PDB file of C-alpha atoms in Angstrom:
ATOM      1  CA  MET A   9      -5.643  21.411 -34.492  1.00  0.00           C
ATOM      2  CA  ALA A  10      -7.899  21.454 -37.564  1.00  0.00           C
ATOM      3  CA  GLY A  11      -5.196  19.608 -39.522  1.00  0.00           C
ATOM      4  CA  GLU A  12      -4.896  16.981 -36.804  1.00  0.00           C
ATOM      5  CA  LYS A  13      -8.701  16.577 -36.772  1.00  0.00           C
ATOM      6  CA  GLN A  14      -8.804  16.229 -40.563  1.00  0.00           C
ATOM      7  CA  GLY A  15      -5.969  13.708 -40.449  1.00  0.00           C
ATOM      8  CA  PHE A  16      -7.806  11.712 -37.806  1.00  0.00           C
ATOM      9  CA  PHE A  17     -11.019  11.712 -39.865  1.00  0.00           C
ATOM     10  CA  LYS A  18      -9.071  10.205 -42.784  1.00  0.00           C
ATOM     11  CA  ARG A  19      -7.591   7.544 -40.486  1.00  0.00           C
ATOM     12  CA  LEU A  20     -11.075   6.904 -39.105  1.00  0.00           C
ATOM     13  CA  VAL A  21     -12.495   6.500 -42.617  1.00  0.00           C
ATOM     14  CA  SER A  22      -9.654   4.118 -43.421  1.00  0.00           C
ATOM     15  CA  GLY A  23      -9.887   2.268 -40.089  1.00  0.00           C
ATOM     16  CA  LEU A  24     -13.611   1.695 -40.487  1.00  0.00           C
ATOM     17  CA  SER A  25     -13.267   0.271 -43.997  1.00  0.00           C
ATOM     18  CA  LYS A  26     -13.968  -3.333 -42.899  1.00  0.00           C
ATOM     19  CA  THR A  27     -17.009  -2.252 -40.864  1.00  0.00           C
ATOM     20  CA  ARG A  28     -18.143  -0.157 -43.815  1.00  0.00           C
ATOM     21  CA  ASP A  29     -17.774  -3.112 -46.175  1.00  0.00           C
ATOM     22  CA  ASN A  30     -19.701  -5.192 -43.656  1.00  0.00           C
ATOM     23  CA  ILE A  31     -22.594  -2.743 -43.266  1.00  0.00           C
ATOM     24  CA  VAL A  32     -22.712  -0.081 -45.937  1.00  0.00           C
ATOM     25  CA  SER A  33     -22.154  -2.092 -49.103  1.00  0.00           C
ATOM     26  CA  GLY A  34     -25.041  -4.367 -48.060  1.00  0.00           C
ATOM     27  CA  ILE A  35     -27.290  -1.420 -47.264  1.00  0.00           C
ATOM     28  CA  ASP A  36     -26.452   0.296 -50.563  1.00  0.00           C
ATOM     29  CA  SER A  37     -27.465  -2.830 -52.439  1.00  0.00           C
ATOM     30  CA  ILE A  38     -30.805  -2.832 -50.579  1.00  0.00           C
ATOM     31  CA  PHE A  39     -31.473   0.816 -51.435  1.00  0.00           C
ATOM     32  CA  SER A  40     -30.725   0.172 -55.090  1.00  0.00           C
ATOM     33  CA  GLY A  41     -32.224  -3.334 -55.235  1.00  0.00           C
ATOM     34  CA  PHE A  42     -35.675  -2.670 -53.809  1.00  0.00           C
ATOM     35  CA  SER A  43     -38.300  -0.861 -55.871  1.00  0.00           C
ATOM     36  CA  SER A  44     -40.670  -0.281 -52.954  1.00  0.00           C
ATOM     37  CA  ILE A  45     -40.558   0.184 -49.185  1.00  0.00           C
ATOM     38  CA  ASP A  46     -42.110  -2.886 -47.576  1.00  0.00           C
ATOM     39  CA  GLU A  47     -41.487  -5.258 -44.660  1.00  0.00           C
ATOM     40  CA  ASP A  48     -38.871  -7.212 -46.650  1.00  0.00           C
ATOM     41  CA  PHE A  49     -36.979  -3.962 -47.226  1.00  0.00           C
ATOM     42  CA  TYR A  50     -36.903  -3.197 -43.481  1.00  0.00           C
ATOM     43  CA  GLU A  51     -35.997  -6.802 -42.598  1.00  0.00           C
ATOM     44  CA  GLU A  52     -32.998  -6.723 -44.950  1.00  0.00           C
ATOM     45  CA  ILE A  53     -31.708  -3.499 -43.366  1.00  0.00           C
ATOM     46  CA  GLU A  54     -32.298  -4.969 -39.899  1.00  0.00           C
ATOM     47  CA  GLU A  55     -30.284  -8.091 -40.720  1.00  0.00           C
ATOM     48  CA  ILE A  56     -27.308  -6.102 -42.001  1.00  0.00           C
ATOM     49  CA  LEU A  57     -27.261  -3.802 -38.956  1.00  0.00           C
ATOM     50  CA  VAL A  58     -27.391  -6.760 -36.541  1.00  0.00           C
ATOM     51  CA  LEU A  59     -24.593  -8.531 -38.445  1.00  0.00           C
ATOM     52  CA  GLY A  60     -22.593  -5.278 -38.258  1.00  0.00           C
ATOM     53  CA  ASP A  61     -22.643  -5.579 -34.433  1.00  0.00           C
ATOM     54  CA  ILE A  62     -24.985  -2.660 -33.960  1.00  0.00           C
ATOM     55  CA  GLY A  63     -27.016  -4.970 -31.693  1.00  0.00           C
ATOM     56  CA  ILE A  64     -30.629  -6.119 -31.750  1.00  0.00           C
ATOM     57  CA  ASN A  65     -32.120  -3.526 -29.364  1.00  0.00           C
ATOM     58  CA  THR A  66     -30.391  -0.614 -31.073  1.00  0.00           C
ATOM     59  CA  THR A  67     -31.267  -1.940 -34.527  1.00  0.00           C
ATOM     60  CA  ASN A  68     -34.948  -2.212 -33.529  1.00  0.00           C
ATOM     61  CA  ALA A  69     -34.909   1.403 -32.335  1.00  0.00           C
ATOM     62  CA  ILE A  70     -33.219   2.556 -35.576  1.00  0.00           C
ATOM     63  CA  ILE A  71     -35.738   0.663 -37.748  1.00  0.00           C
ATOM     64  CA  GLU A  72     -38.727   1.974 -35.747  1.00  0.00           C
ATOM     65  CA  ASN A  73     -37.408   5.509 -36.120  1.00  0.00           C
ATOM     66  CA  LEU A  74     -36.886   4.972 -39.861  1.00  0.00           C
ATOM     67  CA  LYS A  75     -40.433   3.636 -40.325  1.00  0.00           C
ATOM     68  CA  GLN A  76     -41.857   6.639 -38.494  1.00  0.00           C
ATOM     69  CA  GLN A  77     -39.849   9.084 -40.630  1.00  0.00           C
ATOM     70  CA  VAL A  78     -40.883   7.353 -43.866  1.00  0.00           C
ATOM     71  CA  LYS A  79     -44.541   7.547 -42.815  1.00  0.00           C
ATOM     72  CA  GLU A  80     -44.375  11.194 -41.706  1.00  0.00           C
ATOM     73  CA  LYS A  81     -42.498  12.349 -44.794  1.00  0.00           C
ATOM     74  CA  LYS A  82     -44.586  10.121 -47.103  1.00  0.00           C
ATOM     75  CA  ILE A  83     -41.473   8.663 -48.719  1.00  0.00           C
ATOM     76  CA  LYS A  84     -42.017   6.100 -51.443  1.00  0.00           C
ATOM     77  CA  GLU A  85     -38.536   5.524 -52.908  1.00  0.00           C
ATOM     78  CA  PRO A  86     -36.087   3.221 -51.036  1.00  0.00           C
ATOM     79  CA  SER A  87     -33.149   5.362 -52.225  1.00  0.00           C
ATOM     80  CA  GLU A  88     -34.542   8.335 -50.284  1.00  0.00           C
ATOM     81  CA  CYS A  89     -34.216   6.369 -47.035  1.00  0.00           C
ATOM     82  CA  LYS A  90     -30.420   6.366 -46.882  1.00  0.00           C
ATOM     83  CA  GLN A  91     -29.976   9.797 -45.297  1.00  0.00           C
ATOM     84  CA  LEU A  92     -32.866   9.056 -42.944  1.00  0.00           C
ATOM     85  CA  LEU A  93     -31.097   5.867 -41.848  1.00  0.00           C
ATOM     86  CA  ILE A  94     -27.818   7.743 -41.286  1.00  0.00           C
ATOM     87  CA  ASP A  95     -29.660  10.389 -39.242  1.00  0.00           C
ATOM     88  CA  SER A  96     -31.464   7.693 -37.263  1.00  0.00           C
ATOM     89  CA  ILE A  97     -28.159   6.020 -36.355  1.00  0.00           C
ATOM     90  CA  LYS A  98     -26.741   9.391 -35.247  1.00  0.00           C
ATOM     91  CA  GLN A  99     -29.850   9.931 -33.130  1.00  0.00           C
ATOM     92  CA  GLN A 100     -29.386   6.572 -31.375  1.00  0.00           C
ATOM     93  CA  MET A 101     -25.831   7.511 -30.477  1.00  0.00           C
ATOM     94  CA  ASP A 102     -26.747  10.868 -29.028  1.00  0.00           C
ATOM     95  CA  VAL A 103     -26.856  10.582 -25.237  1.00  0.00           C
ATOM     96  CA  GLY A 104     -26.957  14.308 -24.683  1.00  0.00           C
ATOM     97  CA  GLU A 105     -23.916  16.454 -24.036  1.00  0.00           C
ATOM     98  CA  THR A 106     -20.867  14.190 -23.850  1.00  0.00           C
ATOM     99  CA  ALA A 107     -19.004  15.893 -21.030  1.00  0.00           C
ATOM    100  CA  TYR A 108     -15.251  16.245 -20.666  1.00  0.00           C
ATOM    101  CA  GLU A 109     -15.704  18.091 -17.394  1.00  0.00           C
ATOM    102  CA  PHE A 110     -12.642  16.469 -15.856  1.00  0.00           C
ATOM    103  CA  GLU A 111     -10.421  18.468 -18.216  1.00  0.00           C
ATOM    104  CA  SER A 112     -11.400  21.769 -16.660  1.00  0.00           C
ATOM    105  CA  ARG A 113     -11.379  20.742 -12.987  1.00  0.00           C
ATOM    106  CA  LYS A 114      -9.077  19.143 -10.433  1.00  0.00           C
ATOM    107  CA  SER A 115      -9.842  15.534 -11.313  1.00  0.00           C
ATOM    108  CA  VAL A 116      -9.125  11.888 -10.757  1.00  0.00           C
ATOM    109  CA  VAL A 117      -9.629   9.696 -13.824  1.00  0.00           C
ATOM    110  CA  LEU A 118      -9.851   5.964 -13.088  1.00  0.00           C
ATOM    111  CA  VAL A 119      -9.282   3.802 -16.151  1.00  0.00           C
ATOM    112  CA  ILE A 120     -10.438   0.186 -15.910  1.00  0.00           C
ATOM    113  CA  GLY A 121     -10.663  -2.701 -18.368  1.00  0.00           C
ATOM    114  CA  VAL A 122      -9.591  -6.316 -18.830  1.00  0.00           C
ATOM    115  CA  ASN A 123      -6.062  -7.189 -19.902  1.00  0.00           C
ATOM    116  CA  GLY A 124      -5.367  -7.051 -23.619  1.00  0.00           C
ATOM    117  CA  VAL A 125      -7.838  -4.304 -24.575  1.00  0.00           C
ATOM    118  CA  GLY A 126      -5.197  -1.565 -24.794  1.00  0.00           C
ATOM    119  CA  LYS A 127      -5.952  -0.076 -21.370  1.00  0.00           C
ATOM    120  CA  THR A 128      -2.430   0.865 -20.276  1.00  0.00           C
ATOM    121  CA  THR A 129      -1.627   2.224 -23.740  1.00  0.00           C
ATOM    122  CA  SER A 130      -4.828   4.313 -23.636  1.00  0.00           C
ATOM    123  CA  VAL A 131      -3.839   5.735 -20.230  1.00  0.00           C
ATOM    124  CA  GLY A 132      -0.428   6.666 -21.645  1.00  0.00           C
ATOM    125  CA  LYS A 133      -1.931   8.323 -24.729  1.00  0.00           C
ATOM    126  CA  LEU A 134      -4.466  10.212 -22.604  1.00  0.00           C
ATOM    127  CA  ALA A 135      -1.635  11.460 -20.365  1.00  0.00           C
ATOM    128  CA  GLY A 136       0.172  12.758 -23.462  1.00  0.00           C
ATOM    129  CA  LYS A 137      -2.955  14.504 -24.781  1.00  0.00           C
ATOM    130  CA  LEU A 138      -3.661  16.184 -21.432  1.00  0.00           C
ATOM    131  CA  LYS A 139      -0.023  17.266 -21.092  1.00  0.00           C
ATOM    132  CA  ASP A 140      -0.315  18.819 -24.571  1.00  0.00           C
ATOM    133  CA  GLN A 141      -3.192  20.889 -23.178  1.00  0.00           C
ATOM    134  CA  ASN A 142      -0.721  22.221 -20.559  1.00  0.00           C
ATOM    135  CA  LYS A 143      -2.278  20.139 -17.785  1.00  0.00           C
ATOM    136  CA  LYS A 144      -0.131  18.974 -14.888  1.00  0.00           C
ATOM    137  CA  VAL A 145      -0.696  15.200 -14.885  1.00  0.00           C
ATOM    138  CA  VAL A 146       0.318  12.534 -12.356  1.00  0.00           C
ATOM    139  CA  LEU A 147       0.004   8.872 -13.378  1.00  0.00           C
ATOM    140  CA  ALA A 148      -0.792   6.082 -10.902  1.00  0.00           C
ATOM    141  CA  ALA A 149       0.341   2.609 -11.970  1.00  0.00           C
ATOM    142  CA  ALA A 150      -2.318   0.772  -9.958  1.00  0.00           C
ATOM    143  CA  ASP A 151      -2.825  -2.206 -12.283  1.00  0.00           C
ATOM    144  CA  THR A 152      -0.359  -4.196 -10.212  1.00  0.00           C
ATOM    145  CA  PHE A 153      -1.449  -7.695 -11.244  1.00  0.00           C
ATOM    146  CA  ARG A 154      -0.150  -7.669 -14.799  1.00  0.00           C
ATOM    147  CA  ALA A 155       3.612  -8.087 -14.863  1.00  0.00           C
ATOM    148  CA  ALA A 156       4.400  -5.644 -17.656  1.00  0.00           C
ATOM    149  CA  ALA A 157       1.777  -2.971 -16.857  1.00  0.00           C
ATOM    150  CA  GLY A 158       4.035  -0.881 -14.596  1.00  0.00           C
ATOM    151  CA  GLU A 159       6.970  -0.940 -17.020  1.00  0.00           C
ATOM    152  CA  GLN A 160       4.702  -0.161 -19.960  1.00  0.00           C
ATOM    153  CA  LEU A 161       3.111   2.793 -18.173  1.00  0.00           C
ATOM    154  CA  THR A 162       6.521   4.083 -17.015  1.00  0.00           C
ATOM    155  CA  GLU A 163       7.621   4.113 -20.662  1.00  0.00           C
ATOM    156  CA  TRP A 164       4.500   6.101 -21.616  1.00  0.00           C
ATOM    157  CA  ALA A 165       5.065   8.490 -18.672  1.00  0.00           C
ATOM    158  CA  HIS A 166       8.591   9.242 -19.942  1.00  0.00           C
ATOM    159  CA  ARG A 167       7.262   9.717 -23.458  1.00  0.00           C
ATOM    160  CA  ALA A 168       4.527  12.091 -22.274  1.00  0.00           C
ATOM    161  CA  GLY A 169       6.809  13.876 -19.811  1.00  0.00           C
ATOM    162  CA  VAL A 170       4.602  13.256 -16.761  1.00  0.00           C
ATOM    163  CA  GLU A 171       5.305  11.900 -13.289  1.00  0.00           C
ATOM    164  CA  ILE A 172       4.387   8.329 -12.369  1.00  0.00           C
ATOM    165  CA  ILE A 173       3.700   6.795  -8.948  1.00  0.00           C
ATOM    166  CA  GLY A 174       3.836   3.083  -8.113  1.00  0.00           C
ATOM    167  CA  GLY A 175       4.258   0.285 -10.586  1.00  0.00           C
ATOM    168  CA  GLN A 176       5.530  -2.491  -8.312  1.00  0.00           C
ATOM    169  CA  GLN A 177       4.041  -5.831  -9.304  1.00  0.00           C
ATOM    170  CA  GLY A 178       1.856  -7.348  -6.596  1.00  0.00           C
ATOM    171  CA  ALA A 179       1.421  -4.082  -4.661  1.00  0.00           C
ATOM    172  CA  ASP A 180      -2.030  -3.220  -3.305  1.00  0.00           C
ATOM    173  CA  PRO A 181      -3.752  -1.098  -6.006  1.00  0.00           C
ATOM    174  CA  ALA A 182      -5.554   0.999  -3.380  1.00  0.00           C
ATOM    175  CA  ALA A 183      -2.231   1.735  -1.634  1.00  0.00           C
ATOM    176  CA  VAL A 184      -0.764   2.907  -4.966  1.00  0.00           C
ATOM    177  CA  VAL A 185      -3.774   5.197  -5.474  1.00  0.00           C
ATOM    178  CA  PHE A 186      -3.330   6.536  -1.916  1.00  0.00           C
ATOM    179  CA  ASP A 187       0.332   7.413  -2.610  1.00  0.00           C
ATOM    180  CA  ALA A 188      -0.600   8.929  -5.969  1.00  0.00           C
ATOM    181  CA  VAL A 189      -3.290  11.129  -4.369  1.00  0.00           C
ATOM    182  CA  GLN A 190      -0.737  12.498  -1.889  1.00  0.00           C
ATOM    183  CA  ALA A 191       1.682  13.173  -4.772  1.00  0.00           C
ATOM    184  CA  ALA A 192      -1.034  14.847  -6.895  1.00  0.00           C
ATOM    185  CA  LYS A 193      -2.023  17.116  -3.999  1.00  0.00           C
ATOM    186  CA  ALA A 194       1.593  17.958  -3.088  1.00  0.00           C
ATOM    187  CA  ARG A 195       2.390  18.881  -6.710  1.00  0.00           C
ATOM    188  CA  ASP A 196      -0.918  20.695  -7.251  1.00  0.00           C
ATOM    189  CA  ALA A 197      -1.618  18.430 -10.243  1.00  0.00           C
ATOM    190  CA  ASP A 198      -4.615  19.145 -12.470  1.00  0.00           C
ATOM    191  CA  ILE A 199      -5.365  15.509 -13.206  1.00  0.00           C
ATOM    192  CA  LEU A 200      -4.510  12.234 -11.470  1.00  0.00           C
ATOM    193  CA  LEU A 201      -4.785   9.469 -14.059  1.00  0.00           C
ATOM    194  CA  CYS A 202      -5.018   5.941 -12.590  1.00  0.00           C
ATOM    195  CA  ASP A 203      -4.420   2.729 -14.519  1.00  0.00           C
ATOM    196  CA  THR A 204      -6.230   0.089 -12.473  1.00  0.00           C
ATOM    197  CA  ALA A 205      -8.406  -3.029 -12.261  1.00  0.00           C
ATOM    198  CA  GLY A 206      -7.229  -5.243 -15.074  1.00  0.00           C
ATOM    199  CA  ARG A 207      -9.378  -8.252 -14.266  1.00  0.00           C
ATOM    200  CA  LEU A 208     -12.974  -9.272 -14.669  1.00  0.00           C
ATOM    201  CA  HIS A 209     -12.951 -13.039 -14.237  1.00  0.00           C
ATOM    202  CA  ASN A 210     -13.701 -12.643 -10.536  1.00  0.00           C
ATOM    203  CA  LYS A 211     -16.303  -9.929 -10.201  1.00  0.00           C
ATOM    204  CA  LYS A 212     -16.333 -10.029  -6.385  1.00  0.00           C
ATOM    205  CA  ASN A 213     -12.587  -9.346  -6.140  1.00  0.00           C
ATOM    206  CA  LEU A 214     -12.849  -6.556  -8.700  1.00  0.00           C
ATOM    207  CA  MET A 215     -15.745  -5.014  -6.810  1.00  0.00           C
ATOM    208  CA  GLU A 216     -13.840  -5.086  -3.517  1.00  0.00           C
ATOM    209  CA  GLU A 217     -10.741  -3.616  -5.149  1.00  0.00           C
ATOM    210  CA  LEU A 218     -12.698  -0.751  -6.730  1.00  0.00           C
ATOM    211  CA  LYS A 219     -14.634  -0.086  -3.500  1.00  0.00           C
ATOM    212  CA  LYS A 220     -11.327   0.326  -1.646  1.00  0.00           C
ATOM    213  CA  ILE A 221     -10.059   2.755  -4.298  1.00  0.00           C
ATOM    214  CA  TYR A 222     -13.297   4.765  -4.264  1.00  0.00           C
ATOM    215  CA  ARG A 223     -13.186   4.933  -0.426  1.00  0.00           C
ATOM    216  CA  ILE A 224      -9.622   6.281  -0.495  1.00  0.00           C
ATOM    217  CA  LEU A 225     -10.538   8.898  -3.102  1.00  0.00           C
ATOM    218  CA  GLU A 226     -13.606  10.000  -1.117  1.00  0.00           C
ATOM    219  CA  ARG A 227     -11.592  10.264   2.090  1.00  0.00           C
ATOM    220  CA  GLU A 228      -8.327  11.705   0.793  1.00  0.00           C
ATOM    221  CA  TYR A 229      -9.387  13.782  -2.194  1.00  0.00           C
ATOM    222  CA  PRO A 230     -13.104  14.655  -1.836  1.00  0.00           C
ATOM    223  CA  GLU A 231     -12.697  17.913  -3.738  1.00  0.00           C
ATOM    224  CA  ALA A 232     -11.569  16.131  -6.916  1.00  0.00           C
ATOM    225  CA  PHE A 233     -14.015  15.473  -9.751  1.00  0.00           C
ATOM    226  CA  LEU A 234     -14.153  11.699 -10.392  1.00  0.00           C
ATOM    227  CA  GLU A 235     -14.311  10.222 -13.899  1.00  0.00           C
ATOM    228  CA  THR A 236     -14.361   6.432 -14.464  1.00  0.00           C
ATOM    229  CA  LEU A 237     -13.541   5.289 -17.995  1.00  0.00           C
ATOM    230  CA  VAL A 238     -13.774   1.682 -19.212  1.00  0.00           C
ATOM    231  CA  VAL A 239     -11.490   0.611 -22.058  1.00  0.00           C
ATOM    232  CA  LEU A 240     -13.034  -1.847 -24.522  1.00  0.00           C
ATOM    233  CA  ASP A 241     -11.543  -3.592 -27.540  1.00  0.00           C
ATOM    234  CA  GLY A 242     -13.606  -2.692 -30.610  1.00  0.00           C
ATOM    235  CA  THR A 243     -12.586  -5.902 -32.403  1.00  0.00           C
ATOM    236  CA  THR A 244     -14.563  -8.026 -29.914  1.00  0.00           C
ATOM    237  CA  GLY A 245     -17.986  -6.698 -30.948  1.00  0.00           C
ATOM    238  CA  GLN A 246     -20.834  -7.878 -28.719  1.00  0.00           C
ATOM    239  CA  ASN A 247     -18.288  -9.166 -26.200  1.00  0.00           C
ATOM    240  CA  ALA A 248     -17.224  -5.557 -25.601  1.00  0.00           C
ATOM    241  CA  LEU A 249     -20.852  -4.636 -24.901  1.00  0.00           C
ATOM    242  CA  ALA A 250     -21.111  -7.489 -22.365  1.00  0.00           C
ATOM    243  CA  GLN A 251     -17.886  -6.322 -20.666  1.00  0.00           C
ATOM    244  CA  ALA A 252     -19.165  -2.748 -20.465  1.00  0.00           C
ATOM    245  CA  LYS A 253     -22.360  -4.006 -18.798  1.00  0.00           C
ATOM    246  CA  GLN A 254     -20.362  -6.005 -16.236  1.00  0.00           C
ATOM    247  CA  PHE A 255     -18.095  -3.089 -15.379  1.00  0.00           C
ATOM    248  CA  ALA A 256     -21.114  -0.780 -15.093  1.00  0.00           C
ATOM    249  CA  GLU A 257     -22.461  -3.156 -12.413  1.00  0.00           C
ATOM    250  CA  VAL A 258     -19.377  -2.739 -10.208  1.00  0.00           C
ATOM    251  CA  ALA A 259     -18.308   0.849 -10.925  1.00  0.00           C
ATOM    252  CA  ASN A 260     -19.888   4.200 -11.644  1.00  0.00           C
ATOM    253  CA  VAL A 261     -18.786   4.186 -15.291  1.00  0.00           C
ATOM    254  CA  THR A 262     -18.982   7.658 -16.831  1.00  0.00           C
ATOM    255  CA  GLY A 263     -17.472   6.955 -20.235  1.00  0.00           C
ATOM    256  CA  ILE A 264     -15.950   4.457 -22.660  1.00  0.00           C
ATOM    257  CA  ILE A 265     -12.624   4.378 -24.496  1.00  0.00           C
ATOM    258  CA  LEU A 266     -13.085   2.167 -27.561  1.00  0.00           C
ATOM    259  CA  THR A 267      -9.760   0.921 -28.941  1.00  0.00           C
ATOM    260  CA  LYS A 268      -8.560  -0.987 -32.020  1.00  0.00           C
ATOM    261  CA  LEU A 269     -11.263   0.340 -34.336  1.00  0.00           C
ATOM    262  CA  ASP A 270      -8.772   0.267 -37.191  1.00  0.00           C
ATOM    263  CA  GLY A 271      -9.085  -2.946 -39.118  1.00  0.00           C
ATOM    264  CA  THR A 272     -12.166  -4.376 -37.388  1.00  0.00           C
ATOM    265  CA  ALA A 273     -15.433  -5.295 -39.088  1.00  0.00           C
ATOM    266  CA  LYS A 274     -17.206  -4.767 -35.747  1.00  0.00           C
ATOM    267  CA  GLY A 275     -17.028  -0.970 -35.480  1.00  0.00           C
ATOM    268  CA  GLY A 276     -20.829  -0.894 -35.259  1.00  0.00           C
ATOM    269  CA  ILE A 277     -20.410  -1.814 -31.585  1.00  0.00           C
ATOM    270  CA  ALA A 278     -19.765   1.891 -30.882  1.00  0.00           C
ATOM    271  CA  VAL A 279     -23.397   2.536 -31.820  1.00  0.00           C
ATOM    272  CA  ALA A 280     -24.697  -0.309 -29.625  1.00  0.00           C
ATOM    273  CA  ILE A 281     -22.669   0.686 -26.540  1.00  0.00           C
ATOM    274  CA  GLN A 282     -23.738   4.294 -26.628  1.00  0.00           C
ATOM    275  CA  SER A 283     -27.384   3.526 -27.365  1.00  0.00           C
ATOM    276  CA  GLU A 284     -27.987   0.473 -25.149  1.00  0.00           C
ATOM    277  CA  LEU A 285     -25.984   1.423 -22.068  1.00  0.00           C
ATOM    278  CA  ASP A 286     -26.547   5.161 -22.132  1.00  0.00           C
ATOM    279  CA  ILE A 287     -22.826   5.510 -21.403  1.00  0.00           C
ATOM    280  CA  PRO A 288     -21.076   7.856 -23.807  1.00  0.00           C
ATOM    281  CA  VAL A 289     -18.137   6.670 -25.867  1.00  0.00           C
ATOM    282  CA  LYS A 290     -15.679   9.472 -25.008  1.00  0.00           C
ATOM    283  CA  TYR A 291     -12.544   8.401 -26.894  1.00  0.00           C
ATOM    284  CA  ILE A 292     -11.779   6.108 -29.790  1.00  0.00           C
ATOM    285  CA  GLY A 293      -8.465   4.686 -30.912  1.00  0.00           C
ATOM    286  CA  VAL A 294      -7.578   3.847 -34.514  1.00  0.00           C
ATOM    287  CA  GLY A 295      -3.836   3.195 -34.265  1.00  0.00           C
ATOM    288  CA  GLU A 296      -0.658   3.216 -32.212  1.00  0.00           C
ATOM    289  CA  THR A 297       0.342   6.877 -31.888  1.00  0.00           C
ATOM    290  CA  ILE A 298      -0.892   9.440 -29.344  1.00  0.00           C
ATOM    291  CA  ASP A 299      -2.803  11.229 -32.134  1.00  0.00           C
ATOM    292  CA  ASP A 300      -4.671   8.005 -32.899  1.00  0.00           C
ATOM    293  CA  LEU A 301      -6.648   8.402 -29.675  1.00  0.00           C
ATOM    294  CA  GLN A 302      -9.212  11.148 -30.142  1.00  0.00           C
ATOM    295  CA  LYS A 303     -12.370  12.457 -28.536  1.00  0.00           C
ATOM    296  CA  PHE A 304     -15.371  10.668 -29.968  1.00  0.00           C
ATOM    297  CA  ASP A 305     -17.742  12.568 -32.192  1.00  0.00           C
ATOM    298  CA  SER A 306     -20.812  10.455 -33.007  1.00  0.00           C
ATOM    299  CA  SER A 307     -21.738  12.504 -36.066  1.00  0.00           C
ATOM    300  CA  GLU A 308     -18.203  12.271 -37.460  1.00  0.00           C
ATOM    301  CA  PHE A 309     -18.114   8.534 -36.692  1.00  0.00           C
ATOM    302  CA  VAL A 310     -21.317   7.827 -38.645  1.00  0.00           C
ATOM    303  CA  ASN A 311     -20.126  10.050 -41.499  1.00  0.00           C
ATOM    304  CA  ALA A 312     -16.857   8.068 -41.627  1.00  0.00           C
ATOM    305  CA  LEU A 313     -18.815   4.822 -41.457  1.00  0.00           C
ATOM    306  CA  PHE A 314     -20.883   5.758 -44.509  1.00  0.00           C
ATOM    307  CA  HIS A 315     -17.988   7.386 -46.345  1.00  0.00           C
ATOM    308  CA  LYS A 316     -17.640   6.145 -49.902  1.00  0.00           C
ATOM    309  CA  ASN A 317     -14.364   4.329 -50.656  1.00  0.00           C
ATOM    310  CA  ASP A 318     -13.820   6.378 -53.814  1.00  0.00           C
ATOM    311  CA  ASP A 319     -13.834   9.566 -51.677  1.00  0.00           C
ATOM    312  CA  ASN A 320     -10.970   8.413 -49.471  1.00  0.00           C
TER     313      ASN A 320
END
């Protein structure tokens, strides 16, 4: 496990290289280029953080925190601010104990997200990871509006060695979830993992669809712990933040899966989502394999973000 974690950290460092170039190289030049800590110094840092998709509100909070620390510790040298800035970013991302309670209880995990963000792939990878933890997993293919979703999830189910229910295009998503609940109960499954709700262009329809699913779960499986994860594409930056906000309006979102962080210059969005929405990023993806989806560790993420290229 330690080897896998170390391997993932290296992939994370590598995957965040564009974000790092976008944020860190600019910040390093500020720390070395300024001889004193003044408003211009803070404004330069602010600009780089905003351009790195960390978001205006989060950036303001980070800068305020930095100013306070500089004052309290009576720091005079700009170069001494770097670690304070790193710590301040970590602090903004800390939303308390990021729970993975569903892993240790009979659970239903609903995974929602717009088409194209890597939602179905994330469900498949999560199924594989849970199976590796000796969990009995049943998959529900309840994203019935996208033609290839059922086939794609069936392929992942075979790969992970888990059972799959549904998958017929055009079927009622709530009916698929109903069938999957009966299957999960009959097989005494640990976790029912549902791929659902692949649309956002019509919020009313999405809301109705999710309400139906929640009603079925409450009625048919009240003893199950319910986790709702939203999958967001890290390459879309502020757009991902807007999507998360919209989904949070129609569902009780308990966590985020942030995909495609490899090769994007917008990895700073992980900081903004966690800080501004108070919804924890629970998993991040930096590649195609099952091992490229990992539990999110905010401290490790910021360390990878500020990792020097020559240390890779």
